[in-house]
Coordinates of C-alpha atoms in Angstrom, one line a residue:
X1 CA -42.8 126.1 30.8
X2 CA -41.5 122.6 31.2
X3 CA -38.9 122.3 28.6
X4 CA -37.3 125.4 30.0
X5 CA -37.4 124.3 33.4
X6 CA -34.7 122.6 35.6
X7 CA -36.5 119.2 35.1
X8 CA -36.2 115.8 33.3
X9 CA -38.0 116.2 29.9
X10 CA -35.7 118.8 28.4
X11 CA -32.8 116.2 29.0
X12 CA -35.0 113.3 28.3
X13 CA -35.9 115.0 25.3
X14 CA -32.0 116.1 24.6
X15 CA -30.8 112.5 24.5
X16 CA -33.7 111.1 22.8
X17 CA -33.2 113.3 19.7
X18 CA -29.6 112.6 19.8
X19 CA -29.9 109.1 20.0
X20 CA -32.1 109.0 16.9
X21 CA -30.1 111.6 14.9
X22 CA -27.1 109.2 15.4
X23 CA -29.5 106.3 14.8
X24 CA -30.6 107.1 11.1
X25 CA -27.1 108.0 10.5
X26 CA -26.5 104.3 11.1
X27 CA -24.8 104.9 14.7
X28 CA -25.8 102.2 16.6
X29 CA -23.8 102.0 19.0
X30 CA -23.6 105.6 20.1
X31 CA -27.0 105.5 19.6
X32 CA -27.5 103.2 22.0
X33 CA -25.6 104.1 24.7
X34 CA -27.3 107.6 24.6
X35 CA -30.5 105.9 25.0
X36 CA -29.0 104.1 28.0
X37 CA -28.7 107.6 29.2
X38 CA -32.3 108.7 28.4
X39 CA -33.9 105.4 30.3
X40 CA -31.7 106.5 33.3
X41 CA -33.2 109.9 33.2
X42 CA -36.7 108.6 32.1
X43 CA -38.3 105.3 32.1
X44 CA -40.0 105.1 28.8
X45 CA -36.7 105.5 27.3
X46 CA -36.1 102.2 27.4
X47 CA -39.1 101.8 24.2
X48 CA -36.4 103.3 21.8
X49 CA -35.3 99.8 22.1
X50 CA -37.7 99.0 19.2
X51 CA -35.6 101.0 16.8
X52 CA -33.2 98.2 16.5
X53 CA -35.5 96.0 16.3
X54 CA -37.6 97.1 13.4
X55 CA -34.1 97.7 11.8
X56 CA -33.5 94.0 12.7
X57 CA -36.4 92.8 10.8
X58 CA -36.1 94.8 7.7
X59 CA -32.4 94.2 7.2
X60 CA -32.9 90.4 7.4
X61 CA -35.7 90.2 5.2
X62 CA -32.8 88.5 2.3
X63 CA -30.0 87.6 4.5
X64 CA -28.5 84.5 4.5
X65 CA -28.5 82.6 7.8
X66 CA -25.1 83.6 9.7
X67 CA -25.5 87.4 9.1
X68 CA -29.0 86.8 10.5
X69 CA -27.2 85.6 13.7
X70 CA -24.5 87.9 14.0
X71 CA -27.5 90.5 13.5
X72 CA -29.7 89.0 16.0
X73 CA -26.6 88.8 18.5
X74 CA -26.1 92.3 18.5
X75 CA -29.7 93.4 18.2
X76 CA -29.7 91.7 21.5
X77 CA -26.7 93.6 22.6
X78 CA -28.1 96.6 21.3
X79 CA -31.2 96.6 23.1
X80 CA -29.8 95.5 25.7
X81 CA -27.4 98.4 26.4
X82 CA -30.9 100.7 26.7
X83 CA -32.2 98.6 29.3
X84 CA -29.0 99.1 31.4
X85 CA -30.3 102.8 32.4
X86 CA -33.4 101.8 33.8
X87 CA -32.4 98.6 35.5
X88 CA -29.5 100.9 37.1
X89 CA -32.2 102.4 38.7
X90 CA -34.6 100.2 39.5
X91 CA -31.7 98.3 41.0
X92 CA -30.2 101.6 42.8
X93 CA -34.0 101.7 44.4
X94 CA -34.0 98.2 45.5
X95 CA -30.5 98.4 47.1
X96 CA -32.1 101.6 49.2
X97 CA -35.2 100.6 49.9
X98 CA -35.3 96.8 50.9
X99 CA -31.7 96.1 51.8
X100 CA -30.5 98.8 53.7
X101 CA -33.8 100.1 55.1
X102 CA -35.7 99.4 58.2
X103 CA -38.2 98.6 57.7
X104 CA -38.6 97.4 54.5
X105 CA -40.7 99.0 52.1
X106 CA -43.8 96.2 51.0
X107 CA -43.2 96.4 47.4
X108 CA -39.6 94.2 48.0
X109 CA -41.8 91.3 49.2
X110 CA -44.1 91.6 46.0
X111 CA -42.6 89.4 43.4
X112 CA -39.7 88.0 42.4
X113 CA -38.4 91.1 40.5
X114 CA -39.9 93.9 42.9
X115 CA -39.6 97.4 40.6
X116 CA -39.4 100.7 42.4
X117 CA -41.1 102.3 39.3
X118 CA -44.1 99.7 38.7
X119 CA -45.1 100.2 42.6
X120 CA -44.6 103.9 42.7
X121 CA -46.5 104.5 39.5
X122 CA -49.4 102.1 40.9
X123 CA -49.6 103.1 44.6
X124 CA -49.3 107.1 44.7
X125 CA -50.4 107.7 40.7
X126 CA -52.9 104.9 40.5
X127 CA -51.4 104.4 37.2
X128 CA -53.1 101.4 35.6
X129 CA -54.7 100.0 32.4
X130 CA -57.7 102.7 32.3
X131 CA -58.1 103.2 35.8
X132 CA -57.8 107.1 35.0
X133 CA -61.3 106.7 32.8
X134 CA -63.5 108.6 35.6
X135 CA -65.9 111.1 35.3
X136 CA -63.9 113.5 37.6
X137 CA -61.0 113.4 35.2
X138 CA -63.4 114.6 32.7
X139 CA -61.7 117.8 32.6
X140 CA -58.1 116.3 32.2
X141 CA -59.2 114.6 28.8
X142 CA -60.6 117.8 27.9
X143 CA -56.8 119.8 28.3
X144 CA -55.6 116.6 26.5
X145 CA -58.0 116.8 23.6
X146 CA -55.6 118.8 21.0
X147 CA -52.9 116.9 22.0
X148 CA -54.6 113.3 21.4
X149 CA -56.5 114.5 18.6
X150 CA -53.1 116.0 16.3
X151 CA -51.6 112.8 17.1
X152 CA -54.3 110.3 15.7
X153 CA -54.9 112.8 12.6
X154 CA -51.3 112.7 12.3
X155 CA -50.9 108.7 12.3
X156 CA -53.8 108.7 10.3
X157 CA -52.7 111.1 7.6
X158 CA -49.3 108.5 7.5
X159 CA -50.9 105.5 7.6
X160 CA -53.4 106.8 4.5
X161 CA -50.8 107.8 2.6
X162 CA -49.4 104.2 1.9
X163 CA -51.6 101.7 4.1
X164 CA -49.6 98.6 2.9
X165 CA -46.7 100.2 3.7
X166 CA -48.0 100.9 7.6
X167 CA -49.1 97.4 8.2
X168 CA -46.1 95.8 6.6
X169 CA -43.7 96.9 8.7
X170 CA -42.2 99.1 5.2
X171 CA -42.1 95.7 3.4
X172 CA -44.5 96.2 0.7
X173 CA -46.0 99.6 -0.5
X174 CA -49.1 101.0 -2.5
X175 CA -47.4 103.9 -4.1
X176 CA -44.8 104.0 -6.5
X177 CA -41.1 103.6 -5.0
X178 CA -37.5 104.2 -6.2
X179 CA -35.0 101.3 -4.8
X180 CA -31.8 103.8 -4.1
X181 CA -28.9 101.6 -5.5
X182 CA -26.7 102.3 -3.1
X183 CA -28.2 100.6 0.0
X184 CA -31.4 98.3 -1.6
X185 CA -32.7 97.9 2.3
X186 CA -33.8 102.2 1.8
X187 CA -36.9 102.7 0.1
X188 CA -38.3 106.1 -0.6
X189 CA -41.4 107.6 -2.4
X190 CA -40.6 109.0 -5.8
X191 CA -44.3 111.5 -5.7
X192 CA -44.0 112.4 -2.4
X193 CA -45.6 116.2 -2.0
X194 CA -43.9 116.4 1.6
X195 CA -40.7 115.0 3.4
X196 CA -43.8 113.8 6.4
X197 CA -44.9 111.1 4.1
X198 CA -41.0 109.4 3.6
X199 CA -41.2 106.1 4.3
X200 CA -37.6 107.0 6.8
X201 CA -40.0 108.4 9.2
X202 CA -41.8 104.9 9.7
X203 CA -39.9 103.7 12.5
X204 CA -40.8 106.6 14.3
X205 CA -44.4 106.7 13.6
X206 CA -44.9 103.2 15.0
X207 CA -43.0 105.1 18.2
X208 CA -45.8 107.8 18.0
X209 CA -48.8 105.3 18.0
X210 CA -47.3 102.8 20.6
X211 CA -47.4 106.1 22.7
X212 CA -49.9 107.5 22.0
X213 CA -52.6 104.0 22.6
X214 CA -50.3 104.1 26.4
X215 CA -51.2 107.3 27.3
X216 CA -54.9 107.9 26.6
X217 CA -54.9 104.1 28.4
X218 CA -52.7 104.2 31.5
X219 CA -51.4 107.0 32.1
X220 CA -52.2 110.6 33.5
X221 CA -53.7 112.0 30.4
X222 CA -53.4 115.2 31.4
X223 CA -49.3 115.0 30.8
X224 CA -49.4 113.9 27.7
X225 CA -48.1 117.2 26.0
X226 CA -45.0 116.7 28.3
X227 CA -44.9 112.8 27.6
X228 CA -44.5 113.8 23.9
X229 CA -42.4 116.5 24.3
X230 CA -39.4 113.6 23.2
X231 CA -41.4 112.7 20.0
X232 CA -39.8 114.6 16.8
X233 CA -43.2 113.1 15.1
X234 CA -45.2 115.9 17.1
X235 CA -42.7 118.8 15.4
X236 CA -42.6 117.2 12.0
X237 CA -46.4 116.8 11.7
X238 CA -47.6 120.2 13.0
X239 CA -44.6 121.4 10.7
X240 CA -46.2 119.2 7.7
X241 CA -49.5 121.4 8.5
X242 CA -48.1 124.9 8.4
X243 CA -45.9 124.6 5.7
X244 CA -49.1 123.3 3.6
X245 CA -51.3 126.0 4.9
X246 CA -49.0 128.7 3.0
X247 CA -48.2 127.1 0.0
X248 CA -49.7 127.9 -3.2
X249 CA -51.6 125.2 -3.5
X250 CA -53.4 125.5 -0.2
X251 CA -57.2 125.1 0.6
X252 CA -59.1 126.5 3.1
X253 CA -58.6 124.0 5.4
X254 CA -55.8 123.4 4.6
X255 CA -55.3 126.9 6.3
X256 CA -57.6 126.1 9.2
X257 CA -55.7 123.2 10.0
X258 CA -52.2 124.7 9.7
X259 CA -52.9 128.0 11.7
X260 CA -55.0 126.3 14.2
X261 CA -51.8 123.9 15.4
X262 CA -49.7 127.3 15.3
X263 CA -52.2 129.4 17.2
X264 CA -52.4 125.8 20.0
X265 CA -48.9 125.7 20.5
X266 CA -48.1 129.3 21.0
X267 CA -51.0 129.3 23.5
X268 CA -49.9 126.2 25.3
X269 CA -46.7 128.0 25.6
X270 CA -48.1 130.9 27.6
X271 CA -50.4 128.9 29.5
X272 CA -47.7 126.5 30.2
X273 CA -45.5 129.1 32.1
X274 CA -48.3 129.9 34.6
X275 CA -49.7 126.1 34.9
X276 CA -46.3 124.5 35.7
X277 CA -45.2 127.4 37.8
X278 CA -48.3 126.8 40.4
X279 CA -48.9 122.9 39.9
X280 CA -51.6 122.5 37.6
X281 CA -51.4 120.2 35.0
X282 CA -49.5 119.4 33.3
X283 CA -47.1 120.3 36.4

């Protein structure tokens, strides 16, 4: 299985949950710099970026103008630090591959910023706004089915919870909330029947959806398991399920739902073993 395997994702998926632990704990900073580490090891790390800048725009929402600045200065900074993994390497592969070598490789001459990754994912993947949507690949939606379909029901079960508070960025809310005197920037639901629904987790959410709308458009769909392998979302969700399949209160599909992620994963896991051992996807 790939998480157990000598390969990228378990250390992508190391630094990312790291970087957010330290991130909610209001460790930017190291939180950032671990992130640097997680673009270097995987490209997409560099979209954890976003965290500061959501927190940017709720934390200024009743600023006065120079903390806005300071604040914008080292979101900047912030975000910036991310980026230095994967420019590191795009710049390590441009310093191989169209300085020192003879010839050339044609993806120097291609622009004025030539990436490594952007021609690589487009000339050997054939990555590309839904240039994967062919009937041969018919079969590769199928394995990605469960996948796709717990993460919209699980965006969707978030976003129906509290719709105002989805398409407000957290700024306004349709269910009753407690202002924690302590910091008035943290919001959290007062009725909430499970720790899924917190409005702390919507930072994190928008992460899942931005994901998930890039992978069933231009990406190998077939990876997507291993693509969200870094999102705690994926864990807290099928978590959310179980949990409510055996509690008192459950229905009976409540229970369908619940055992039927369990059952999923445990069989991904055994099947995972054999694909990734002999190169089927998601190898």
């Amino acid at each position: 299985m790939f998480m157990s395997a000598m390969y990228t994702e378990s250390l992508f998926a190391l630094l990312s949950f790291l970087g957010m632990n330290l991130f909610v704990s209001g460790k930017l900073w190291s939180s950032a710099f671990l992130w640097l580490l997680a673009s270097l090891t995987r490209s997409n790390g560099i979209i954890f970026s976003g965290f500061f800048v959501f927190n940017l725009i709720i934390k200024e929402i009743k600023s006065i103008s120079l903390i806005k600045f300071v604040r914008l200065i080292k979101t900047i900074i912030l975000c910036s630090i991310v980026f230095l993994g994967f420019g590191a390497f795009q710049l390590y592969g441009f310093d191989q591959f169209c300085i020192y070598a003879t010839p050339i490789r044609p993806w120097c001459l291609q622009s004025s910023f030539p990436l490594l990754y952007q021609y690589v994912q487009k000339h050997y993947w054939n990555c590309g706004f839904l240039t994967y949507y062919e009937f041969k690949q018919i079969p590769n939606f199928l394995f990605a089915l469960p996948m796709i379909s717990l993460s919209f029901f699980g965006i969707y079960k978030y976003a129906n919870y509290d719709y105002k508070r989805m398409i407000s960025l957290g700024l306004q809310s349709s269910q009753p909330l407690e202002i924690i005197k302590e910091n008035s920037n943290i919001q959290k639901d007062k009725h909430n029947l499970s720790p899924y629904f917190s409005s702390d987790l919507l930072p994190f959410i928008y992460l899942w959806l931005i994901l998930l709308l890039y992978a069933i458009t231009s990406m190998h769909i077939q990876v997507i398991t291993r693509f969200f392998s870094s999102l705690p979302t994926v864990y807290w969700f099928a978590t959310h399920l179980f949990v409510t399949s055996i509690s008192k209160n459950s229905t009976e599909l409540d229970k369908k739902f619940g055992y039927t992620v369990l059952y999923y994963f445990v069989l991904y896991g055994w099947c995972g073993i054999v694909l990734f051992a002999n190169y089927f996807p998601p190898a």
